[in-house]
Coordinates of C-alpha atoms in Angstrom, one line a residue:
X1 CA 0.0 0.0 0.0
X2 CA 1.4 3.4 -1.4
X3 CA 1.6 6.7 1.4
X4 CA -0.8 8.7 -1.1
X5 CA -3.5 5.5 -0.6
X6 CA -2.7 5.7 2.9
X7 CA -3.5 9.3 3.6
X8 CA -6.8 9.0 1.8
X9 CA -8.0 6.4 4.4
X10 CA -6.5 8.3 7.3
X11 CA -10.0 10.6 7.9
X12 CA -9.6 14.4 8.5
X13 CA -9.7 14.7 12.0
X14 CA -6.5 12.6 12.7
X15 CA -4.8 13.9 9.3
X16 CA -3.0 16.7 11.2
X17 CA -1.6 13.9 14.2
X18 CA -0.5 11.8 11.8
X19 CA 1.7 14.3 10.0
X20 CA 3.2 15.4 12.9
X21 CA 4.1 11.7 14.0
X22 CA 5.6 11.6 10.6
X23 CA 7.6 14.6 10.7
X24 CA 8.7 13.5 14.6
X25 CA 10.1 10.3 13.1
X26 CA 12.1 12.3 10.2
X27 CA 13.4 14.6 13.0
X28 CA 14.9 11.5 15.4
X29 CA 16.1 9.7 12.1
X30 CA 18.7 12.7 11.0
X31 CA 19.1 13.1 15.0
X32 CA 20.4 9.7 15.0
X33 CA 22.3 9.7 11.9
X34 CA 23.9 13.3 12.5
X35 CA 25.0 11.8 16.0
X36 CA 26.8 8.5 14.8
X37 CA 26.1 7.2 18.1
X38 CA 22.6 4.8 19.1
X39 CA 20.0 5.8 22.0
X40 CA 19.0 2.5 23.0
X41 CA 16.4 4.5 25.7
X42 CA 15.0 6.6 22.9
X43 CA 15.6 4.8 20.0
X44 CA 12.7 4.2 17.8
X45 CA 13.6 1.5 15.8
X46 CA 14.9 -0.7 19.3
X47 CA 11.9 -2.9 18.4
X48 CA 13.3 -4.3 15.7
X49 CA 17.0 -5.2 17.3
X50 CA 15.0 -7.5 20.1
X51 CA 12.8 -8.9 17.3
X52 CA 16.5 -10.4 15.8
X53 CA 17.6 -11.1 19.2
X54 CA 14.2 -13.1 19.8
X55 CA 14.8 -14.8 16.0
X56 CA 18.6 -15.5 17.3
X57 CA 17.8 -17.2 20.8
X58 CA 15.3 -19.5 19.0
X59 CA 17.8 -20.4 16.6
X60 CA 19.9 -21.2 19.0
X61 CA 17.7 -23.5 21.0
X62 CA 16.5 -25.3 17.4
X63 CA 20.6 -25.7 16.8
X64 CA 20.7 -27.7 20.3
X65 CA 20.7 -31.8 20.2
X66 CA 17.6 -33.5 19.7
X67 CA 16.9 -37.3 20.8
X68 CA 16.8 -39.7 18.2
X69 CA 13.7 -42.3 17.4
X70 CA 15.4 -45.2 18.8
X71 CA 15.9 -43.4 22.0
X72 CA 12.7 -42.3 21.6
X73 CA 11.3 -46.2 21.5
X74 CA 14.0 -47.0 24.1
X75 CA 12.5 -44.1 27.0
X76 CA 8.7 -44.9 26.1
X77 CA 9.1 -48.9 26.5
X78 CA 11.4 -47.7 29.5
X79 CA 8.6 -45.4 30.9
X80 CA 5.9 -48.5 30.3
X81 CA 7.9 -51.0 32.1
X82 CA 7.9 -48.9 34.9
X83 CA 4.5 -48.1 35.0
X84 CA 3.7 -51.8 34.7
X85 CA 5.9 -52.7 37.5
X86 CA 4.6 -50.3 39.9
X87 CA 1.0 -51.4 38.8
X88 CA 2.0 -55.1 39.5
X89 CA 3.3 -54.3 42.9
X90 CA 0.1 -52.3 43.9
X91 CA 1.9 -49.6 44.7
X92 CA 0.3 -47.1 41.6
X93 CA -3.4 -47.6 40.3
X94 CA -4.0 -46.7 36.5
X95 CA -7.1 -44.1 37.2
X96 CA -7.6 -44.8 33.1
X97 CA -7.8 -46.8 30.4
X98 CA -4.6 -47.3 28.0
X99 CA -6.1 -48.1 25.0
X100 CA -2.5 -48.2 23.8
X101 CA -1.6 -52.1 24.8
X102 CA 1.4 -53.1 23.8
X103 CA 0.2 -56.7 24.6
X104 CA -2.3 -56.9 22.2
X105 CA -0.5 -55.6 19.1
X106 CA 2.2 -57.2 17.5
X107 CA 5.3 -55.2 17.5
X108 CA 7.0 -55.2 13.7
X109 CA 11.1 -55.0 14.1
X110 CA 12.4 -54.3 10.6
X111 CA 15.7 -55.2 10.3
X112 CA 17.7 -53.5 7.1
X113 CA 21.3 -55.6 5.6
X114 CA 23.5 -54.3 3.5
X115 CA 24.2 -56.8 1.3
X116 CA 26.0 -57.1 -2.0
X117 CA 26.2 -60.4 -4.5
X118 CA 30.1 -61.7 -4.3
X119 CA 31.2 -60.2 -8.2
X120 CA 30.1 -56.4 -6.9
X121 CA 32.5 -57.2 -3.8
X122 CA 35.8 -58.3 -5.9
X123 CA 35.0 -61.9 -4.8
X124 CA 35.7 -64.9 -7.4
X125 CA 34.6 -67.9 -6.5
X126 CA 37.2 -69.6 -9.7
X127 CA 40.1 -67.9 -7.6
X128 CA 39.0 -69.4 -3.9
X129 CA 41.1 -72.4 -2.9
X130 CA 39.3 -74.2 0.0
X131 CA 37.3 -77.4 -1.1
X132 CA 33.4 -77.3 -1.0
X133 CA 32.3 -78.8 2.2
X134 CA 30.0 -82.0 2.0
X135 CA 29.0 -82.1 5.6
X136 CA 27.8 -79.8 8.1
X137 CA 30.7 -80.1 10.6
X138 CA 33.9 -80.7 9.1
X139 CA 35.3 -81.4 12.6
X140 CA 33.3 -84.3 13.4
X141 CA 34.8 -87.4 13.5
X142 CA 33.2 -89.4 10.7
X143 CA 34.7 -86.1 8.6
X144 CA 38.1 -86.2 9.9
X145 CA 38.3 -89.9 9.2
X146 CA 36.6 -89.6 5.4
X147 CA 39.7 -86.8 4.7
X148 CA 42.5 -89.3 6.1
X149 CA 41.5 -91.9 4.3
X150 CA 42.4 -95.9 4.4
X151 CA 45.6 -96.6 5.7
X152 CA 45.5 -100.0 4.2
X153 CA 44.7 -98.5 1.4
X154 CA 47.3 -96.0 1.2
X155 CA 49.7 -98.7 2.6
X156 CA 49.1 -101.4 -0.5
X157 CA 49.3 -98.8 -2.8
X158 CA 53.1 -98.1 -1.8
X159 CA 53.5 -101.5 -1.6
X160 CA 52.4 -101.9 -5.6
X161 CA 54.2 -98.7 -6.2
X162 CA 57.5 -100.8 -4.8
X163 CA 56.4 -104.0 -7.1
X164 CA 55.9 -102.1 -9.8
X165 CA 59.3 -100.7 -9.4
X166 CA 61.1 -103.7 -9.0
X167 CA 59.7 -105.1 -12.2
X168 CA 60.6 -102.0 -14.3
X169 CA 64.2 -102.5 -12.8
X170 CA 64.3 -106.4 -13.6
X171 CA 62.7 -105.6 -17.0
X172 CA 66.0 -103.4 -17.9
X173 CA 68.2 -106.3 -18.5
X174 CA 69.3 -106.7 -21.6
X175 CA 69.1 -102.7 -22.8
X176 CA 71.2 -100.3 -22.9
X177 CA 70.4 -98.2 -19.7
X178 CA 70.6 -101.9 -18.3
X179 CA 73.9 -102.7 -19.4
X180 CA 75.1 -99.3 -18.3
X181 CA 73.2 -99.9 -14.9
X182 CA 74.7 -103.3 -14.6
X183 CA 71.4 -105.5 -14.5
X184 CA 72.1 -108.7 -15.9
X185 CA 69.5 -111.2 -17.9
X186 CA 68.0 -113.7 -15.8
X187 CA 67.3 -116.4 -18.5
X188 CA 66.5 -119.1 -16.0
X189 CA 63.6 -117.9 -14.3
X190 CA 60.3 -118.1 -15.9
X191 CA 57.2 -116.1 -15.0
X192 CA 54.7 -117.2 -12.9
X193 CA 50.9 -117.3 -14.1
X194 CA 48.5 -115.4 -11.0
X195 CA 46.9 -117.8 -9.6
X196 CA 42.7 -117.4 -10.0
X197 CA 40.1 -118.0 -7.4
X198 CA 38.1 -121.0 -7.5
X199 CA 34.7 -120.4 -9.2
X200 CA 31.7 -120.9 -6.9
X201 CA 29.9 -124.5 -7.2
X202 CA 26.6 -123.8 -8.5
X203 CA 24.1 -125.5 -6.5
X204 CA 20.1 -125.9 -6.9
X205 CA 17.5 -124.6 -4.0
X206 CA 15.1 -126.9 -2.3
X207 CA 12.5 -125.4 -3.5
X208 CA 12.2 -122.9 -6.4
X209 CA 9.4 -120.6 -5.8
X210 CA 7.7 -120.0 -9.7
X211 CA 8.1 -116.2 -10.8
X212 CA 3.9 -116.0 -10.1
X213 CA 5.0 -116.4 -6.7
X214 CA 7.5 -114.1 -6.1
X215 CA 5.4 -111.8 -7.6
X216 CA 2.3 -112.0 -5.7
X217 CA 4.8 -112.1 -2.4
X218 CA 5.9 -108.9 -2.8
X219 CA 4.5 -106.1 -0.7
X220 CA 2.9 -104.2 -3.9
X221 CA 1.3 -107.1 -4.8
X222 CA -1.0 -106.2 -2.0
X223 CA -1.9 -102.7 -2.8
X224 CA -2.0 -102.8 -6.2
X225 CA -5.2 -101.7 -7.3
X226 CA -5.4 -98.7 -5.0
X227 CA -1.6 -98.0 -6.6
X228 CA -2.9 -98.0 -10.2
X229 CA -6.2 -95.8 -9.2
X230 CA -4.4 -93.1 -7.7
X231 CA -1.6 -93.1 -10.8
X232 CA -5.4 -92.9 -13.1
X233 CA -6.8 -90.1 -11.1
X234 CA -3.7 -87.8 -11.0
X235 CA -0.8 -87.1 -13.6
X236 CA 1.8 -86.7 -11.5
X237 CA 2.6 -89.6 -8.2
X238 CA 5.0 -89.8 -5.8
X239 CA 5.4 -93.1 -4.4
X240 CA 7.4 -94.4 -1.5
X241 CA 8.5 -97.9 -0.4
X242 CA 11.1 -99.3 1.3
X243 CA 13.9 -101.5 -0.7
X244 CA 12.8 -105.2 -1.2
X245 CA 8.3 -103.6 -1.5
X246 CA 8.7 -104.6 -5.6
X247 CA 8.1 -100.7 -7.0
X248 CA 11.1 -101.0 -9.1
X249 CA 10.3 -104.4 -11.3
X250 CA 6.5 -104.1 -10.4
X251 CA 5.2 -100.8 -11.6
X252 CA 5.9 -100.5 -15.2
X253 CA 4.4 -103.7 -15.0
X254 CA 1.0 -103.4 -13.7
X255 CA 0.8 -100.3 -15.7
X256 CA 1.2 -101.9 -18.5
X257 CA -1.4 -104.8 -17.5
X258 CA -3.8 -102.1 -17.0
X259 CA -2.9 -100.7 -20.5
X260 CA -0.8 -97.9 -20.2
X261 CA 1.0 -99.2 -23.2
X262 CA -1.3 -98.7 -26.0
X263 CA -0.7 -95.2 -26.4
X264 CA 2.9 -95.7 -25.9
X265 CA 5.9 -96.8 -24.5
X266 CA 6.5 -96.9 -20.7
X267 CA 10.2 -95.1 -19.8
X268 CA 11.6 -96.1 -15.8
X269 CA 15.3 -94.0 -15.6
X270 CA 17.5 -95.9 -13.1
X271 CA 20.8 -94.0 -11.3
X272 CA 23.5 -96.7 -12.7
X273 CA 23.8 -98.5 -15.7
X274 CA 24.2 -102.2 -14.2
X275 CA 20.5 -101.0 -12.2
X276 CA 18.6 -100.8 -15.8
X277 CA 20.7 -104.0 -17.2
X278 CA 19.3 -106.2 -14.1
X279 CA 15.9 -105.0 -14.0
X280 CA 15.4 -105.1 -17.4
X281 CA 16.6 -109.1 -17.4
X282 CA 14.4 -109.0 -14.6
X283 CA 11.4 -107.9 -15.9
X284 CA 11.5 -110.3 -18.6
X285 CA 11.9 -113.0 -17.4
X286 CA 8.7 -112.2 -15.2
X287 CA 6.9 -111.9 -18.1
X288 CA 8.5 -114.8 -19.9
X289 CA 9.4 -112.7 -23.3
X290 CA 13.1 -111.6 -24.9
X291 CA 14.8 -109.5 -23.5
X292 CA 15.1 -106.4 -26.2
X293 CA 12.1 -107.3 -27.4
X294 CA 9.2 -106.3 -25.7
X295 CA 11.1 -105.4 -22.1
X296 CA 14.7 -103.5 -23.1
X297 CA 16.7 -101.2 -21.5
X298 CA 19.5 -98.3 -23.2
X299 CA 22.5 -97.3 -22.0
X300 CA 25.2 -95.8 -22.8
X301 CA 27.2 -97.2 -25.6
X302 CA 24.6 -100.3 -25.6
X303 CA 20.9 -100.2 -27.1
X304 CA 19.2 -103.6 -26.6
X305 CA 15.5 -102.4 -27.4
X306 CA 13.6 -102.8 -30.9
X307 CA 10.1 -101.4 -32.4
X308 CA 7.9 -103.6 -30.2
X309 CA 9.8 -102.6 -26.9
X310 CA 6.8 -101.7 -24.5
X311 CA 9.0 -101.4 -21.4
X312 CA 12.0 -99.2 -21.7
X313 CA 14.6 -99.1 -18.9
X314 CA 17.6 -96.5 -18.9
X315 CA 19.5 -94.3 -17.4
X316 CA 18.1 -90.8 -16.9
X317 CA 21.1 -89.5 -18.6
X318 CA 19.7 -91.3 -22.3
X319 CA 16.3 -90.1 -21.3
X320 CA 17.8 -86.5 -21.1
X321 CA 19.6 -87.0 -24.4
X322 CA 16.2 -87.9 -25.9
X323 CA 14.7 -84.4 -24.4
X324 CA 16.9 -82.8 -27.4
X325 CA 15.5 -84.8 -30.6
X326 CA 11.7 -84.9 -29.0
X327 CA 11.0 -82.2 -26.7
X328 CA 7.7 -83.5 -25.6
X329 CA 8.6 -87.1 -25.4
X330 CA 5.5 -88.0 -27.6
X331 CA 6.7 -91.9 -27.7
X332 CA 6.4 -92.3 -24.1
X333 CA 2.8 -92.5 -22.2
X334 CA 4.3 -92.9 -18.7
X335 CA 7.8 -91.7 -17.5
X336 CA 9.0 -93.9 -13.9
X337 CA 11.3 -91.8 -12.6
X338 CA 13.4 -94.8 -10.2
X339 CA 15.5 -93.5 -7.2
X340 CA 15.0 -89.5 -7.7
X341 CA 16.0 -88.8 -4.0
X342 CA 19.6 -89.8 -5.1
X343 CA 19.1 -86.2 -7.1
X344 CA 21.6 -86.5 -9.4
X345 CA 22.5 -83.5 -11.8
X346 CA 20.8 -85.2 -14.5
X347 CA 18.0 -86.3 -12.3
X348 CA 17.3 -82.8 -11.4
X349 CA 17.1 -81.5 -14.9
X350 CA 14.9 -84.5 -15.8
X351 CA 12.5 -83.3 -13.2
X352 CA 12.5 -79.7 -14.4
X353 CA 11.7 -80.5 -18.1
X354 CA 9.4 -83.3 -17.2
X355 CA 6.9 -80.2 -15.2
X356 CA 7.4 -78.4 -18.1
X357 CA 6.1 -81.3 -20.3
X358 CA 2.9 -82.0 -18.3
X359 CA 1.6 -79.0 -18.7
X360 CA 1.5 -79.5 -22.3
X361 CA 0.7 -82.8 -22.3
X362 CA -2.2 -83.6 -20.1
X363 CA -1.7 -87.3 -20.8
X364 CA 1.3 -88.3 -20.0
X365 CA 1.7 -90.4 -16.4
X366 CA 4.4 -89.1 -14.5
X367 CA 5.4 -91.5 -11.6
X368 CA 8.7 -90.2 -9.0
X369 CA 9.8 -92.7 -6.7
X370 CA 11.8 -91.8 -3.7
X371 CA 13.1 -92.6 -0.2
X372 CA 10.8 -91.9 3.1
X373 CA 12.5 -88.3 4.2
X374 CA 12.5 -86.9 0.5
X375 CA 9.1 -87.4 -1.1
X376 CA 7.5 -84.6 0.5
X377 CA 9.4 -82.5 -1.3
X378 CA 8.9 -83.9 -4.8
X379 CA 5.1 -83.8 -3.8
X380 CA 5.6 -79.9 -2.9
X381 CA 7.8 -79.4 -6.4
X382 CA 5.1 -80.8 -8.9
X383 CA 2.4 -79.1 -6.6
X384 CA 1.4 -80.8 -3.8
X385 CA 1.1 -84.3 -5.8
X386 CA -0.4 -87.1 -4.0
X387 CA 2.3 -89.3 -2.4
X388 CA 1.5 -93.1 -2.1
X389 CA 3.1 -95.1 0.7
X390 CA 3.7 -99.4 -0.4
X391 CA 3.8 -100.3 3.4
X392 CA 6.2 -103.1 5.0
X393 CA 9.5 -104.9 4.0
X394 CA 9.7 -107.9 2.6
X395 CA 12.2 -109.5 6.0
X396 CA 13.2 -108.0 9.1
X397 CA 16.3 -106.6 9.6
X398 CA 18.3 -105.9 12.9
X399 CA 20.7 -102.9 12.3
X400 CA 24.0 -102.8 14.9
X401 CA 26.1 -100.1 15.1
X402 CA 30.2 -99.4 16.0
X403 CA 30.5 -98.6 19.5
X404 CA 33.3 -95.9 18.0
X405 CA 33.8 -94.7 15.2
X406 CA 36.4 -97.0 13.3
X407 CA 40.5 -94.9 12.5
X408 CA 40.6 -97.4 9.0
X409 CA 37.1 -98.6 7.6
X410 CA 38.7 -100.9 5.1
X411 CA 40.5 -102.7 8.0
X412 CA 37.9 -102.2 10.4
X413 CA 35.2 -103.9 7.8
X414 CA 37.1 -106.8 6.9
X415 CA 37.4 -108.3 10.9
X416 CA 33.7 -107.3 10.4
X417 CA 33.3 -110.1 7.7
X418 CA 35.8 -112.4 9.4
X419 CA 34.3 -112.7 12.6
X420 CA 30.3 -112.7 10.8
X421 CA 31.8 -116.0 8.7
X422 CA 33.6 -117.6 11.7
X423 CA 30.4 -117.1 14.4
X424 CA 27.5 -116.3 12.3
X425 CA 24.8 -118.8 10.3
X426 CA 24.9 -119.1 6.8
X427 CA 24.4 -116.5 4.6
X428 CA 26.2 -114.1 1.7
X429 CA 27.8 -111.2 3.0
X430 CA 27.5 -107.8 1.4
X431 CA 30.5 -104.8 2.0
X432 CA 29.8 -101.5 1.1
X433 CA 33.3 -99.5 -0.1
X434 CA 33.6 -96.3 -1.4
X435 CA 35.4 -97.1 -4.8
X436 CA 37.1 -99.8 -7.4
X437 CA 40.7 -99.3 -4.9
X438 CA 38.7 -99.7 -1.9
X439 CA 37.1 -102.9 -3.3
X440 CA 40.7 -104.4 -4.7
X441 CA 42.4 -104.0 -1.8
X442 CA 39.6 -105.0 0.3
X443 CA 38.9 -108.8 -1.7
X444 CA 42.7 -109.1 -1.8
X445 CA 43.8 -108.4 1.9
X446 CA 40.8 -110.4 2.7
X447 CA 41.6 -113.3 0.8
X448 CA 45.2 -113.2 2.6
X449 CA 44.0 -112.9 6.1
X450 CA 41.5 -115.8 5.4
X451 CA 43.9 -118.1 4.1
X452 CA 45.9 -117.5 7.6
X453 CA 43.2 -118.4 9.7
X454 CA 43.4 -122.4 10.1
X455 CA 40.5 -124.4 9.8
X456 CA 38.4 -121.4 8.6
X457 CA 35.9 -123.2 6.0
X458 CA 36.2 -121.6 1.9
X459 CA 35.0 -118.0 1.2
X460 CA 34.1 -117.1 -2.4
X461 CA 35.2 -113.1 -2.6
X462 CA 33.8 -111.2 -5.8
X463 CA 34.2 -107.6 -6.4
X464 CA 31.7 -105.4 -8.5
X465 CA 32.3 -101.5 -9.3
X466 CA 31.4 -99.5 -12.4
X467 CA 34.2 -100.6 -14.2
X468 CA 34.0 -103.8 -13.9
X469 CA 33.3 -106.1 -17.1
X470 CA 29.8 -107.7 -17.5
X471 CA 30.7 -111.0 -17.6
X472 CA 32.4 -110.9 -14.4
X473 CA 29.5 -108.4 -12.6
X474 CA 27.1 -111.2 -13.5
X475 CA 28.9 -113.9 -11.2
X476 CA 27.4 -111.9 -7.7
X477 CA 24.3 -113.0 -9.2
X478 CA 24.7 -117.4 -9.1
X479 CA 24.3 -119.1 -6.3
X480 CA 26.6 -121.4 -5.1
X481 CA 27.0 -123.9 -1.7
X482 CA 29.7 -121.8 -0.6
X483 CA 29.5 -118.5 1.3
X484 CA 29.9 -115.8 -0.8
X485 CA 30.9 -112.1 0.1
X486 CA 30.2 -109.1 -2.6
X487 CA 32.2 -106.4 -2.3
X488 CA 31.2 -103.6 -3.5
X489 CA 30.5 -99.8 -4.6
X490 CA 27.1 -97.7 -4.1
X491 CA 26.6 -99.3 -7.4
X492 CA 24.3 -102.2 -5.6
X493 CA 22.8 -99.5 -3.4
X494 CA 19.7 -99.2 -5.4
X495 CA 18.0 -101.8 -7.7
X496 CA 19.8 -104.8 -7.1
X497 CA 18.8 -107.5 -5.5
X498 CA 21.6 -110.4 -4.9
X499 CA 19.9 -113.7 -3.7
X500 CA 21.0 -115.0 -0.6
X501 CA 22.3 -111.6 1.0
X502 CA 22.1 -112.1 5.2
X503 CA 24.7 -109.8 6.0
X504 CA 25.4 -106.4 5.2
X505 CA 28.7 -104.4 6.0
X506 CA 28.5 -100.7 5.7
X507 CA 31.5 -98.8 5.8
X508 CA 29.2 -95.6 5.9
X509 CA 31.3 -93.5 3.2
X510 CA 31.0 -93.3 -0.4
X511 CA 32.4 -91.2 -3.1
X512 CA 30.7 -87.6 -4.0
X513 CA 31.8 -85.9 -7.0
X514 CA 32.7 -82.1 -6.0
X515 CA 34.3 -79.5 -7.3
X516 CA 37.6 -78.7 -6.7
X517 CA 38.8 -75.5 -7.2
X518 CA 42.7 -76.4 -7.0
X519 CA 42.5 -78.3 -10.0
X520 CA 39.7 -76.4 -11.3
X521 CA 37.5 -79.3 -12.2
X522 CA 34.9 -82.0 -10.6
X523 CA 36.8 -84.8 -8.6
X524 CA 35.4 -87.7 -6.6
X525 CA 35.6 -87.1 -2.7
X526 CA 35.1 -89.5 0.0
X527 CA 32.5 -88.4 2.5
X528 CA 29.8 -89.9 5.1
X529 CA 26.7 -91.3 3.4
X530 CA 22.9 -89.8 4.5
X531 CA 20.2 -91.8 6.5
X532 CA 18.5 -92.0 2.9
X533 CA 21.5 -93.9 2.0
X534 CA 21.4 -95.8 5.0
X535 CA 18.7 -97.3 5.5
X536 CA 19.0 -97.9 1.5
X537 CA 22.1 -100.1 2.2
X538 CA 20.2 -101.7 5.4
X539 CA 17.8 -102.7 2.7
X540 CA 19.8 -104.8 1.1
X541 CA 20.0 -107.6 4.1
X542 CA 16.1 -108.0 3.8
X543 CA 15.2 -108.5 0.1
X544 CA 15.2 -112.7 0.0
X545 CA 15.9 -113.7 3.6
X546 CA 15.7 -111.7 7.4
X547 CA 19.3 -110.0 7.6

């Protein structure tokens, strides 16, 4: 608002005591200015300086240090414990109502971590030297033991590593680094041929129970039309039994009773090759037809299957090989996935592709079979899928433990054998080892330690690992008058089932392939086996006979 506005609202009577306020004020202003020194008693504009001073005291106070909101929280709980203590004492009475409980609400604590992925940190995981741990404590002593290893073993193969040695040396005669060396020819001794093991006497049981009856003995036998209307009403089934129930050799074939086949084949994945050699042999000759003809199994390197194979048994590494040339696996009707809890790299993959699958193809059967403890999670992978229990084992089996845990298991399992031979009934005798070294040495320093014992009545040793050829893999199989012990790999873990079996000796190690970052590739390491594997092993001992 201008001064010219101003005096035309100012009215006449008060025109004349407003100019003269006006000129007062000009009159102190040139006072004050002419001076060069302040009146603080008659100084007009004094207002204004303790306006600032006000403005400067509050800025002051604003400047001072405030509590924060975690103190805050801290003084009011603080203040309410308090309050509630002297209530519960009776000392204070609440005249009100707190409508603020902190007993009846949930308190939220939000806790906030910093956290950055290993590449944004400078961290390689390539670069890191320490070993990928298999167990939960590395100190235990089932660890410690599984990273010393065998000192039998370790002790034969220096021994061998000598041998060999001393042959190389001998074998110098004659050249020129031997002539040098002064190694002469020894022309009159002849090598000796290794001597071979005696091959079991075959002998014939009592009584040979007809394949109908072996069938129809088996715990699935029992269940097996509520089995085959629970695979009809769902796509996906996750069934669990116990080693020696039948669901490995029985399932594709009541399936295929019921006519699963007509549509297409019927696929069961096994972990290990010599599993889908056996139980393909064993399938057929249940059903009395060629084997590679209507029941056949693929590996790989080997194909034994033709155009009228119905019943298909492989390993789940051919089955994923198949996934490449037909995506949808069109030529099968029902895929048996056999042993998934051993969750293999290509099991898992095989698991993943097959949920993709059924939801394209609403008719395809997809059955998982797994161990007790892990099918509850297959169930909650292909959502929530039925799970189907095939109750009871085919024998009893009494499981005995070490009272300590053993320095050397190779040593420690064969006195196990010895003494089970020397003081136990008949029966064949199955040892659990963690690889083909393990198994050598332990048929060959049991061999020696048997021959020492006098009077000790004959003991047929055969060894059976991966590597091992066919021919000689087949001999666990006959049965013979004499005692037999198998030795061998977690390749008769699953699917295998060796007539006669009483006893079974678990070292409780096996082999793991893991990554080692040293040599910057996958290497086999010896750690302690899971109770899935376990009670798999403890299986064995009650297929044909109580163990």
């Amino acid at each position: 608002m201008s001064d010219t506005e101003s005096q035309a609202e100012i009215e006449p009577g008060d025109r004349s005591e407003w100019e003269s306020a006006q000129q007062q004020l000009d009159r102190d202003w040139y006072a004050l200015d002419e001076s060069g020194a302040a009146d603080d008693t008659h100084n007009p504009f004094a207002d204004y300086v303790e306006h600032d001073s006000q403005l400067e005291v509050k800025r002051i106070s604003q400047q001072t240090k405030r509590i924060t909101a975690r103190q805050a929280q801290y003084n009011q709980d603080n203040e309410m414990w308090v309050n509630n203590r002297l209530q519960q004492s009776g000392i204070v009475q609440a005249m009100g109502v707190d409508d603020d409980d902190e007993m009846e609400g949930n308190r939220v604590h939000l806790l906030v971590h910093d956290l950055k992925p290993p590449f944004l940190e400078g961290t390689v995981l390539t670069k890191l030297l320490d070993p990928v741990k298999t167990v939960v404590d590395p100190t235990s002593d089932l660890a410690v033991i599984a990273r010393k290893g065998s000192g039998l073993v370790r002790e034969q193969r220096e021994k061998r590593e000598r041998m060999k040695a001393t042959r190389d040396a001998v074998n110098m005669a004659g050249t020129v680094l031997g002539n040098v060396m002064g190694v002469e020819k020894d022309e009159g001794e002849e090598p000796q041929e290794p001597t071979e093991q005696a091959e079991p006497e075959p002998v014939e049981p009592a009584r040979k129970w007809t394949m109908r009856e072996q069938r129809e003995f088996l715990p699935a036998f029992a269940c097996r039309d509520d089995l085959l209307r629970v695979i009809s009403d769902n796509q996906v089934t996750v069934i669990v039994g116990e080693t020696g129930s039948g669901k490995t050799t029985q399932l594709a074939q009541y399936m295929h009773e019921a006519g699963y086949t007509r549509h297409g084949m019927i696929g069961c994945t096994q972990p290990r090759r010599v599993a889908a050699m056996s139980v393909a042999k064993r399938v057929a000759e249940e059903m009395d037809v060629e084997l590679g003809a209507q029941v056949g199994y693929a590996i790989r390197f080997e194909d034994c299957t033709s155009k009228q194979t119905q019943l298909k048994y492989m390993t789940d590494g051919v089955l994923l090989r198949e996934t490449l040339t037909r995506r949808d696996l069109a030529q099968y009707s029902a895929i048996i996935m056999d042993e998934a809890h051993e969750r293999t790299l290509n099991t898992d993959v095989l698991l993943g592709l097959l949920k993709q699958i059924a939801a394209t193809r609403l008719d395809l059967k997809i059955i998982v079979t797994s161990a007790t403890m892990n099918a509850q999670r297959f169930a909650d992978f292909f959502g929530n899928a039925p799970v189907f229990t095939i109750p009871g084992r085919t024998f009893p089996v009494d499981v005995m433990f070490s009272k300590s845990p053993c320095e050397d298991y190779v040593d420690s399992a064969i006195r196990q054998v010895l003494t089970i031979h020397l003081s136990q009934p008949p029966g064949d005798i199955l040892v659990f080892m963690t690889g083909q070294e393990d198994v050598e040495v332990c048929c060959e320093a049991l061999r020696e330690r048997l021959a020492a014992i006098d009077g000790a009545k004959p003991l047929v040793v055969l060894p059976i690992y991966s590597q091992l050829p066919a021919d000689l893999q087949a001999r666990i199989f006959e049965r013979s008058s004499t005692r037999k012990v198998v030795v061998a790999t977690n390749i008769a873990e699953t699917s295998l089932t060796v007539d006669g079996v009483r006893y079974v000796v678990d070292t409780g190690y096996y082999k793991l392939k893991v990554y080692n970052p040293r040599i910057g590739m996958d290497s086999l390491q010896i750690t302690p086996i899971s109770q899935a594997n376990a009670n798999q092993r403890s299986g064995r001992a009650g297929r044909t006979e109580p163990g």
